[in-house]
PDB file of C-alpha atoms and ligand atoms in Angstrom:
ATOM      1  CA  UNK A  16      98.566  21.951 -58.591  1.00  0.00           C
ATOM      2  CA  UNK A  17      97.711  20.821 -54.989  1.00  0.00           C
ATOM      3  CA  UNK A  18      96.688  23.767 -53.710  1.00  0.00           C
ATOM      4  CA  UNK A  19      94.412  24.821 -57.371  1.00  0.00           C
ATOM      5  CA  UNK A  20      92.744  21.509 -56.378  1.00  0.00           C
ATOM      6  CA  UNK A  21      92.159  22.056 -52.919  1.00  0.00           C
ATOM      7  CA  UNK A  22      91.176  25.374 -53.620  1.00  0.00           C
ATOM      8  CA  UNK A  23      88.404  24.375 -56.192  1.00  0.00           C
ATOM      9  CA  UNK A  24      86.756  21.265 -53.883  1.00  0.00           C
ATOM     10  CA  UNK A  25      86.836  24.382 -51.244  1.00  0.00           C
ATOM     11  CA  UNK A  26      84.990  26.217 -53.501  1.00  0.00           C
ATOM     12  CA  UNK A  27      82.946  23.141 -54.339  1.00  0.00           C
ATOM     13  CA  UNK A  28      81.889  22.640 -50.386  1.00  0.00           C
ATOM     14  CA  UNK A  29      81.317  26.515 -50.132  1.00  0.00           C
ATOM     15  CA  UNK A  30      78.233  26.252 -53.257  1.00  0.00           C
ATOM     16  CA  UNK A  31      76.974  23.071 -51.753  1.00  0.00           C
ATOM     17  CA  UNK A  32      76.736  24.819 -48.564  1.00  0.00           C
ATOM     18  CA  UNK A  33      74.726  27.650 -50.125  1.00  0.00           C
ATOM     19  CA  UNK A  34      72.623  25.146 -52.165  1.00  0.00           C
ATOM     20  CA  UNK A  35      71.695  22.899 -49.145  1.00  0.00           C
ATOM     21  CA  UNK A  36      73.640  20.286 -50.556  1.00  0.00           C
ATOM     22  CA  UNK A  37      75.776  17.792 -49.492  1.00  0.00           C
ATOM     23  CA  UNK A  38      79.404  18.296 -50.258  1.00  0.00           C
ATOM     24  CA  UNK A  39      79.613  14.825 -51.481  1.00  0.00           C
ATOM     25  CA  UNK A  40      77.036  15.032 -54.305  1.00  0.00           C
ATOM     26  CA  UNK A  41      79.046  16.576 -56.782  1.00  0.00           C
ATOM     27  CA  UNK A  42      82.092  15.036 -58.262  1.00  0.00           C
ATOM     28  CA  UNK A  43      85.161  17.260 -60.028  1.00  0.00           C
ATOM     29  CA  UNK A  44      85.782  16.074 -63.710  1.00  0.00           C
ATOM     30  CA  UNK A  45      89.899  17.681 -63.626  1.00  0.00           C
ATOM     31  CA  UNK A  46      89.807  18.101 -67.414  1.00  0.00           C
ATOM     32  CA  UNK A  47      93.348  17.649 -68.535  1.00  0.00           C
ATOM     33  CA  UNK A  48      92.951  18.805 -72.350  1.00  0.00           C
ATOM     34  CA  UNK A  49      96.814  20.136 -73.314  1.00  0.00           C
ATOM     35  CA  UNK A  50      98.515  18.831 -69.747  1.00  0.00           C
ATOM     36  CA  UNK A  51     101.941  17.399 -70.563  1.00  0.00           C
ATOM     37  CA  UNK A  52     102.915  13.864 -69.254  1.00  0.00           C
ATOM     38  CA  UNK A  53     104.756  15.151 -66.735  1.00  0.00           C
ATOM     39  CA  UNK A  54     102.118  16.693 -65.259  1.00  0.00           C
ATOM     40  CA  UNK A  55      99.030  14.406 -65.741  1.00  0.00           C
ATOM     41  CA  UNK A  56     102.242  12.165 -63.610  1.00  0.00           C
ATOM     42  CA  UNK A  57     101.895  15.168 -60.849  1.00  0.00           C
ATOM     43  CA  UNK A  58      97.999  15.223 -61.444  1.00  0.00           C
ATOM     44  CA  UNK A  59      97.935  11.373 -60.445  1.00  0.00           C
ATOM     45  CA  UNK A  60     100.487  12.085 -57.338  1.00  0.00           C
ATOM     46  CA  UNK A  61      97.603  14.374 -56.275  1.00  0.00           C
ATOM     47  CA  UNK A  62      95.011  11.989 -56.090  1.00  0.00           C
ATOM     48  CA  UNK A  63      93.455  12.235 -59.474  1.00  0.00           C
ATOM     49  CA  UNK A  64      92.366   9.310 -60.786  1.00  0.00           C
ATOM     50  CA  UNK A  65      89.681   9.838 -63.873  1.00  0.00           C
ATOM     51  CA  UNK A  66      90.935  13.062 -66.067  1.00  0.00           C
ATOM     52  CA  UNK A  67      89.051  14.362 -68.670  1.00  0.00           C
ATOM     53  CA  UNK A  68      89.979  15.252 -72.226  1.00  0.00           C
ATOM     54  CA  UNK A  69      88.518  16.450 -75.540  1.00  0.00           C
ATOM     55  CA  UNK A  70      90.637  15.530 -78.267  1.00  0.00           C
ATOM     56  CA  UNK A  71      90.273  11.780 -79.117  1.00  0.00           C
ATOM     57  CA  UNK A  72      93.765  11.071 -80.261  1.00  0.00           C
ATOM     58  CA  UNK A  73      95.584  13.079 -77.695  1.00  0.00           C
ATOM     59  CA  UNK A  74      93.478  11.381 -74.923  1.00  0.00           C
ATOM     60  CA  UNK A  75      94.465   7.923 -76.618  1.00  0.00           C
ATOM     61  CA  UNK A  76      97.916   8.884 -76.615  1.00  0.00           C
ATOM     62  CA  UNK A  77      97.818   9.924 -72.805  1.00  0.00           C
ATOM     63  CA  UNK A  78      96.145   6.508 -71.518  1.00  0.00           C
ATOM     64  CA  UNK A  79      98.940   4.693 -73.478  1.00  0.00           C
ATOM     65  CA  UNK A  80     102.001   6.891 -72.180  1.00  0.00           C
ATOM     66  CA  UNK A  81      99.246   6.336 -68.321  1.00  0.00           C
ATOM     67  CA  UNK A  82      98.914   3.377 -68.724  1.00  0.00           C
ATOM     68  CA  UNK A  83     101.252   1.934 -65.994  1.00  0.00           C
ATOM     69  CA  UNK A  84      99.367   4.237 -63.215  1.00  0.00           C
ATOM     70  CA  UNK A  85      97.028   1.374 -63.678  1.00  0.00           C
ATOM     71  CA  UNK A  86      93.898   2.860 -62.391  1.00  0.00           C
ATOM     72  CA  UNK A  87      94.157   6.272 -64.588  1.00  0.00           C
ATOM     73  CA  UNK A  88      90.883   6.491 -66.013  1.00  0.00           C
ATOM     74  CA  UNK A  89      89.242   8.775 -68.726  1.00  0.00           C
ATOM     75  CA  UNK A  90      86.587  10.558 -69.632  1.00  0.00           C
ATOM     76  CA  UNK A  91      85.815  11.987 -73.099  1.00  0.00           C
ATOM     77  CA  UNK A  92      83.559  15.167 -73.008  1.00  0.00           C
ATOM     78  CA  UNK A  93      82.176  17.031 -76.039  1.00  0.00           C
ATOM     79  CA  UNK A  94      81.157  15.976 -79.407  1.00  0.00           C
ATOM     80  CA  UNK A  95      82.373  13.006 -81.240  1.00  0.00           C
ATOM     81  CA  UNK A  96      82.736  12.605 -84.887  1.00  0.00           C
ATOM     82  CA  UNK A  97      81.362   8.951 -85.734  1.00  0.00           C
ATOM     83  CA  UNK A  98      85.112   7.676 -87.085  1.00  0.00           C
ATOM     84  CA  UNK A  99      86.648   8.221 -83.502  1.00  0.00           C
ATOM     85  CA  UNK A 100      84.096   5.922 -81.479  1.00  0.00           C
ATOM     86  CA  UNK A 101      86.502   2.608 -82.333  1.00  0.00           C
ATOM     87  CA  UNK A 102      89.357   4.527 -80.354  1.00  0.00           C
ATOM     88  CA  UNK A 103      87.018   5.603 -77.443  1.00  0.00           C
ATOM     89  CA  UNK A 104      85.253   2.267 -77.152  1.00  0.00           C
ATOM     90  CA  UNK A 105      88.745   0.897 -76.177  1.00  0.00           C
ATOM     91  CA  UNK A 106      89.624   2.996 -73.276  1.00  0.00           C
ATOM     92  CA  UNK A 107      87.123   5.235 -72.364  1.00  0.00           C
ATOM     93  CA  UNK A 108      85.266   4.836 -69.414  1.00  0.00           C
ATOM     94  CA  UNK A 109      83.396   7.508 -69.957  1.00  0.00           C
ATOM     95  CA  UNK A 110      81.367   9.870 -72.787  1.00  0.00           C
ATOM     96  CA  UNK A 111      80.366  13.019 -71.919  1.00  0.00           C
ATOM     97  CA  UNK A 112      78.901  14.217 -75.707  1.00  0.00           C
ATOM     98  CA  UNK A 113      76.501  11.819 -77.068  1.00  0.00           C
ATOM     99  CA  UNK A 114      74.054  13.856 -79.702  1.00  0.00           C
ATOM    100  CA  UNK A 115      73.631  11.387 -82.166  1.00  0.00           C
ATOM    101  CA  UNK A 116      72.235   7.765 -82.720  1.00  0.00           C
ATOM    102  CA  UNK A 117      74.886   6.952 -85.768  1.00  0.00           C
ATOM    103  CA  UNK A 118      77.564   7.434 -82.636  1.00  0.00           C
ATOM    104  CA  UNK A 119      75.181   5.529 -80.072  1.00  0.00           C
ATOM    105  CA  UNK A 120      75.582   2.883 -82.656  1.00  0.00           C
ATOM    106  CA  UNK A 121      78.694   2.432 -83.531  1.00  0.00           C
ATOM    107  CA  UNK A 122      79.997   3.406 -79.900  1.00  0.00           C
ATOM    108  CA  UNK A 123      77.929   0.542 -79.006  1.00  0.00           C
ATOM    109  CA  UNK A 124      79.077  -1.615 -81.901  1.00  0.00           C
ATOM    110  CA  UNK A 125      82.342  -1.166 -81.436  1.00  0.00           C
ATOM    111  CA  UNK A 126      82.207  -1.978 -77.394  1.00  0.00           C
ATOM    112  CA  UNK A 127      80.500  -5.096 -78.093  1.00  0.00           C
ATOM    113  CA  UNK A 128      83.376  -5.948 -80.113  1.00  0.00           C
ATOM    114  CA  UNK A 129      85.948  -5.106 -77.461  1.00  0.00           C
ATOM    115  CA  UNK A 130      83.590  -6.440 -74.600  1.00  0.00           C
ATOM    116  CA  UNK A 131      83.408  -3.357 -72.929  1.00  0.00           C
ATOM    117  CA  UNK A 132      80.560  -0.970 -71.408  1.00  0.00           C
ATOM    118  CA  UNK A 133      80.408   2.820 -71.192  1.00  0.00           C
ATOM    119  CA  UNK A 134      78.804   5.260 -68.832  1.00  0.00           C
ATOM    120  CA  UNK A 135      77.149   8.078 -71.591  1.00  0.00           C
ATOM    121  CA  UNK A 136      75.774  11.380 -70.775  1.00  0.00           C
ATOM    122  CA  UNK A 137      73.685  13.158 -73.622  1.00  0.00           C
ATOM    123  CA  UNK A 138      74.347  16.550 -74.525  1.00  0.00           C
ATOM    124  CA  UNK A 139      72.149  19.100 -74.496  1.00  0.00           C
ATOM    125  CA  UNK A 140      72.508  22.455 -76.378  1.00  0.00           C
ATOM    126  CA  UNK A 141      71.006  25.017 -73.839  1.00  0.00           C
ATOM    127  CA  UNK A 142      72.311  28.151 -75.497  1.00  0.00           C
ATOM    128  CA  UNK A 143      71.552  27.690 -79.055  1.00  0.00           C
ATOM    129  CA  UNK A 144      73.636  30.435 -79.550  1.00  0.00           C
ATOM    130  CA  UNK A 145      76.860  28.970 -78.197  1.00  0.00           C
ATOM    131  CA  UNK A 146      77.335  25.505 -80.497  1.00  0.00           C
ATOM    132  CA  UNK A 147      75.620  23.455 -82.388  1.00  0.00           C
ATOM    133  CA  UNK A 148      76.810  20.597 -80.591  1.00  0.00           C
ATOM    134  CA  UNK A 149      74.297  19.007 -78.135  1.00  0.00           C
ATOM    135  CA  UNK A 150      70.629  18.314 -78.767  1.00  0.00           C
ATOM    136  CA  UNK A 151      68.376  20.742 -79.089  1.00  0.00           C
ATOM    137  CA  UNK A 152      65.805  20.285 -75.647  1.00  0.00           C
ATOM    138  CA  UNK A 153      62.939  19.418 -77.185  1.00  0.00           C
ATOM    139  CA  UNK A 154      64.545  16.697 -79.003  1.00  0.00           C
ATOM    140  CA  UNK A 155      65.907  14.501 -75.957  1.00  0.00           C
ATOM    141  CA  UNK A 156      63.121  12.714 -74.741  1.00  0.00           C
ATOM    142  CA  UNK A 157      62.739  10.771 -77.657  1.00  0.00           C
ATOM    143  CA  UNK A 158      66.510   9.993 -78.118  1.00  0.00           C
ATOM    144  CA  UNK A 159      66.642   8.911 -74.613  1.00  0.00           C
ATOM    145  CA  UNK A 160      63.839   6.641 -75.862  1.00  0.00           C
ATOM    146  CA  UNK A 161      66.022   4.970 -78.488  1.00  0.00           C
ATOM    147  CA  UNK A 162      68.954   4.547 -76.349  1.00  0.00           C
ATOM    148  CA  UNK A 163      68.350   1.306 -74.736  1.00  0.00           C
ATOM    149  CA  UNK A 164      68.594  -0.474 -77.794  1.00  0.00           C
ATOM    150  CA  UNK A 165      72.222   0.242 -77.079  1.00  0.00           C
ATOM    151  CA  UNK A 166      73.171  -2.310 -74.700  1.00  0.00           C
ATOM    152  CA  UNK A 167      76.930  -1.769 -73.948  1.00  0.00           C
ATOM    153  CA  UNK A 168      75.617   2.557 -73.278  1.00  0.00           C
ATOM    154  CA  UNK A 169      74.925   2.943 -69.743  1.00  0.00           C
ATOM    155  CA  UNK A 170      73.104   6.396 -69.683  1.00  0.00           C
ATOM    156  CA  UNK A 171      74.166   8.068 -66.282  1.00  0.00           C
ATOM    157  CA  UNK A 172      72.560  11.594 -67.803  1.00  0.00           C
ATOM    158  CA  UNK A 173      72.531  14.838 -69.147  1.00  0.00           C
ATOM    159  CA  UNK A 174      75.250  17.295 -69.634  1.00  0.00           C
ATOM    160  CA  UNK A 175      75.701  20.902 -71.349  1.00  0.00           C
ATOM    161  CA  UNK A 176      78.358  23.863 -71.931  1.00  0.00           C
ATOM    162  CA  UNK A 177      76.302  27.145 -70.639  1.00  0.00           C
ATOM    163  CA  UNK A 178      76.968  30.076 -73.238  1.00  0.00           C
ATOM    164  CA  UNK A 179      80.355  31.545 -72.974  1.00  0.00           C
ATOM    165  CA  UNK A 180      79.767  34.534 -70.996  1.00  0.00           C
ATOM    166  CA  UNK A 181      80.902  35.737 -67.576  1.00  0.00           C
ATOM    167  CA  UNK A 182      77.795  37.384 -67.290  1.00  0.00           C
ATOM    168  CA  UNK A 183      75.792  35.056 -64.338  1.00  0.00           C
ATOM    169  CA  UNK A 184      72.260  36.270 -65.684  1.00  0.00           C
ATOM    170  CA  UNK A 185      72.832  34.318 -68.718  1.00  0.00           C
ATOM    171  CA  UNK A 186      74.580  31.552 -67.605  1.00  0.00           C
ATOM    172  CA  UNK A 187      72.391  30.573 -65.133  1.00  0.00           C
ATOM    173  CA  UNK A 188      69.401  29.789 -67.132  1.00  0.00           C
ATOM    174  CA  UNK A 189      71.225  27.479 -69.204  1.00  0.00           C
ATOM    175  CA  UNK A 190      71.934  25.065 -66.343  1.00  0.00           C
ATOM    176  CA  UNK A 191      68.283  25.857 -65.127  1.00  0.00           C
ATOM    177  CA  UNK A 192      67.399  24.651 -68.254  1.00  0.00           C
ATOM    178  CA  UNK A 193      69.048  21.469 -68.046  1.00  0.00           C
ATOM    179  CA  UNK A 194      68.084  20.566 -64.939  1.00  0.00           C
ATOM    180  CA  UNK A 195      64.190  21.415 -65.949  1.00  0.00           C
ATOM    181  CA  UNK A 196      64.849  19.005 -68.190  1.00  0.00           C
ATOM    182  CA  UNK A 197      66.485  16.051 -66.536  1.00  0.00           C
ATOM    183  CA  UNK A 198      63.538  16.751 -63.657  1.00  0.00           C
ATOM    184  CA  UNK A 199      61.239  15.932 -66.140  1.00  0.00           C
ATOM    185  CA  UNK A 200      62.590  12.875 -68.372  1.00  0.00           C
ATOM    186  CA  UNK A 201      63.621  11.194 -64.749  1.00  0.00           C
ATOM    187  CA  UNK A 202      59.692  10.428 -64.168  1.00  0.00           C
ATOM    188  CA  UNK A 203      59.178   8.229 -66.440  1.00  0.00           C
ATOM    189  CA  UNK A 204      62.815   6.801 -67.440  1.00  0.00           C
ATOM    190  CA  UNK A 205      63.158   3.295 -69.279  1.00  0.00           C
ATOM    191  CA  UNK A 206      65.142   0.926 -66.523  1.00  0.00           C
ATOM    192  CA  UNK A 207      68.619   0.690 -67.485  1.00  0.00           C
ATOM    193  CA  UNK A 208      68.322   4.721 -68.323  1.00  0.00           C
ATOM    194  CA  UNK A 209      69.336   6.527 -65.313  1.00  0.00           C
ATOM    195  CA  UNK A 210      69.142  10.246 -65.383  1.00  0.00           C
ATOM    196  CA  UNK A 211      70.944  10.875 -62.308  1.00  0.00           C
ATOM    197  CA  UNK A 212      73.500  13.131 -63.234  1.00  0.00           C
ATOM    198  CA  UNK A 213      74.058  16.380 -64.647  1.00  0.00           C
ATOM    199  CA  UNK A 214      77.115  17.445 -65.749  1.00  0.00           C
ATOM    200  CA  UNK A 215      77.509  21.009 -66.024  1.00  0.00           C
ATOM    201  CA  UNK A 216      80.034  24.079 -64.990  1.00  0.00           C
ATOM    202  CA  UNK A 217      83.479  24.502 -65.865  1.00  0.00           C
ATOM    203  CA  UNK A 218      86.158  26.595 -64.504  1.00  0.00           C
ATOM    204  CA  UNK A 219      84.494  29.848 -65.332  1.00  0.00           C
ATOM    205  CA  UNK A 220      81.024  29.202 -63.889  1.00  0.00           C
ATOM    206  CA  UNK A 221      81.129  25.935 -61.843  1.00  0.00           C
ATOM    207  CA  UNK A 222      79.733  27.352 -58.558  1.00  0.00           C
ATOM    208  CA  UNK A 223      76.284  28.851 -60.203  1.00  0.00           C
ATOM    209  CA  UNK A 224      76.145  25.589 -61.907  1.00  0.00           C
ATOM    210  CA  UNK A 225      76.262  23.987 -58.505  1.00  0.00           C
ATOM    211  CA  UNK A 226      73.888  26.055 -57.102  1.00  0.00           C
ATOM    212  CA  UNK A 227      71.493  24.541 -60.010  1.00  0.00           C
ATOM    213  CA  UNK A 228      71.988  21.604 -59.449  1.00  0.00           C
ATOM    214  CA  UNK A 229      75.405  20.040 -61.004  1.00  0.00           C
ATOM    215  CA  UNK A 230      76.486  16.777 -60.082  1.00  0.00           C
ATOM    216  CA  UNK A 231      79.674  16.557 -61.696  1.00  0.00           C
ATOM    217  CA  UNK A 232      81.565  19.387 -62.676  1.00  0.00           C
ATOM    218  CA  UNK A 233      84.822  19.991 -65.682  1.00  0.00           C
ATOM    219  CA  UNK A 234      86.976  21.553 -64.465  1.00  0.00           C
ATOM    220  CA  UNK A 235      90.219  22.594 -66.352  1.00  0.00           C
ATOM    221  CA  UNK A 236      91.882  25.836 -66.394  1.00  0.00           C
ATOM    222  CA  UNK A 237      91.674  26.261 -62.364  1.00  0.00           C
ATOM    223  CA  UNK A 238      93.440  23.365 -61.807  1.00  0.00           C
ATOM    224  CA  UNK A 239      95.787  23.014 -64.573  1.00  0.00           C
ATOM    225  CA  UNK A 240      96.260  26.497 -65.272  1.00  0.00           C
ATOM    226  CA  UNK A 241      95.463  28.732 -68.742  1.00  0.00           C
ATOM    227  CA  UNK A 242      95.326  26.781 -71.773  1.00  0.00           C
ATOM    228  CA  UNK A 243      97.786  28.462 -74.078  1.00  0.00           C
ATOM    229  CA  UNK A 244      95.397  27.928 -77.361  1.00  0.00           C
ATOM    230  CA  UNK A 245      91.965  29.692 -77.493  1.00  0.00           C
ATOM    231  CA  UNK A 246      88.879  27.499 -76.366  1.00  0.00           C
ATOM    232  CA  UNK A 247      87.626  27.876 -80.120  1.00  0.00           C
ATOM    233  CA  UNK A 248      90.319  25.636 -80.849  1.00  0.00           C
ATOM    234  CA  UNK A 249      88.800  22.708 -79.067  1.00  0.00           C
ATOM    235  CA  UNK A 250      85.294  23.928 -79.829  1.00  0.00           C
ATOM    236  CA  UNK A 251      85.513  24.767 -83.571  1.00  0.00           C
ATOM    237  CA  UNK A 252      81.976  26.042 -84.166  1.00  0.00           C
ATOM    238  CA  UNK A 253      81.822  28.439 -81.390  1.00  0.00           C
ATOM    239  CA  UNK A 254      81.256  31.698 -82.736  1.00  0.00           C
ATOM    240  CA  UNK A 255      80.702  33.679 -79.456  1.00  0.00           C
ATOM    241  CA  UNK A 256      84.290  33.855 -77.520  1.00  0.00           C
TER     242      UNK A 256
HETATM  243  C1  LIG B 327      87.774  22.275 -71.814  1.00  0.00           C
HETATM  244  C2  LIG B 327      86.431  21.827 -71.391  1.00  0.00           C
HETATM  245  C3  LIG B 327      86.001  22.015 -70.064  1.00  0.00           C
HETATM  246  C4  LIG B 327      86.834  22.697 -69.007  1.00  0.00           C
HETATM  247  O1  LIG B 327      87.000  24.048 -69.300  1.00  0.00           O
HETATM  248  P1  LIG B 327      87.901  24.971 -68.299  1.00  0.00           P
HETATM  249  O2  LIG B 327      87.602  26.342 -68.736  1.00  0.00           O
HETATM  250  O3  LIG B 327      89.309  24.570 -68.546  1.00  0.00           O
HETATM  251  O4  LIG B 327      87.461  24.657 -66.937  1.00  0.00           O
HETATM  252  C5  LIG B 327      84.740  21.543 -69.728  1.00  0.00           C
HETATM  253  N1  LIG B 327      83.948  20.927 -70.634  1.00  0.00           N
HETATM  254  C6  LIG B 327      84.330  20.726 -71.913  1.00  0.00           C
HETATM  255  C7  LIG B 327      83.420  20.039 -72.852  1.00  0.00           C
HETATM  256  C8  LIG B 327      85.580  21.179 -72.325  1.00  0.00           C
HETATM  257  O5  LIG B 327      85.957  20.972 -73.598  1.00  0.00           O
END
């Protein structure tokens, strides 16, 4: 697991040395969807210390069996149905997936209530053909509008799955597309918004995201190893993989 790790920040230093970027302005999101206990345990020896998972209840379950490493933190990525914000608003730190008000608001309900923030990035749908998860792009601006009204939401920005394809010439444009985006919203973002981030690339494409820009990137599989269930099992709409 040590040397997957060392071997993706490698890679990590290698596209921010292509980009012109500093090796330090992207952050690795270890996404730890179907690790056992044991080795989230081995994941934490390593240095690990915010994992991110998609399942609500099986992330839940980890930060209770975790919850002696103390300073374990996680970060839920992907859509949320409205009936699982209670669980994330106590012990999430972070939500990669917001696409809807009804979950701003009762994410931010329920964190009030538990006197608790969250950092939230908003998902964008830059495939169409991939999900119908994630806002469509011309329907961001004015969510990002609303958002503030959401007090205990601390929007750190925008983040997207690329189509499923190992084909670069149409990946690429999807995290071009996001980062078109976030370029533009950032000039005239509410205070309290901050559209910093973009979280884009998993294990498949992280270094082309990188090269477009990526601030944070999810990686699973190439740390953990292959998932033995299909990713359409996590993702239940996709239709292309
Ligand atoms: C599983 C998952 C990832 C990581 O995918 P890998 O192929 O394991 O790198 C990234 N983002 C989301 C939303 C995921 O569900």
């Amino acid at each position: 697991m040590q040397a997957n790790i060392d071997e993706v920040q490698r890679r990590i230093a290698a596209a921010c040395a292509r980009a012109g970027r500093a090796p330090d302005s992207v952050r690795l999101l270890p996404v730890s969807k179907t690790v056992n206990d044991e080795r989230l345990a081995m994941a934490y020896t390593c240095g690990l210390r915010l994992l991110g998972e998609n399942k609500v209840q099986e992330a839940h379950r980890k930060a209770e069996a975790m919850a002696g490493l103390g300073d374990l933190q996680w970060s839920i990525i992907g859509h949320l149905q409205t009936n699982k914000a209670k669980v994330v608003a106590k012990f999430a730190s972070e939500f990669q997936g917001l696409d809807s008000l009804r979950v701003a608001e009762a994410l931010d309900r329920r964190l009030h209530v538990e006197g608790r923030s969250l950092d939230v990035f908003v998902q964008v749908n830059t495939s169409a053909e991939h999900s119908k998860y994630g806002l469509p792009p011309d329907e961001v601006e004015s969510f990002i509008r609303a958002l503030p009204a959401y007090t205990a939401l601390r929007v750190r920005g925008l983040m997207t799955l690329a189509v499923f394809s190992s084909d670069a010439s149409r990946v690429r444009p999807c995290f071009q597309r996001l980062r078109a985006l976030r370029d533009r919203l950032r000039q005239d973002a509410r205070p309290g918004v901050a559209l910093d981030e973009l979280s884009m690339g998993m294990s498949g494409d992280y270094e082309i995201a990188i090269e477009e820009g990526a601030t944070i990137v999810r990686v699973g599989q190439a740390i953990f190893g292959a998932r033995p269930l299909p990713d359409s099992y996590y993702w239940p709409t996709d239709t292309e993989s």
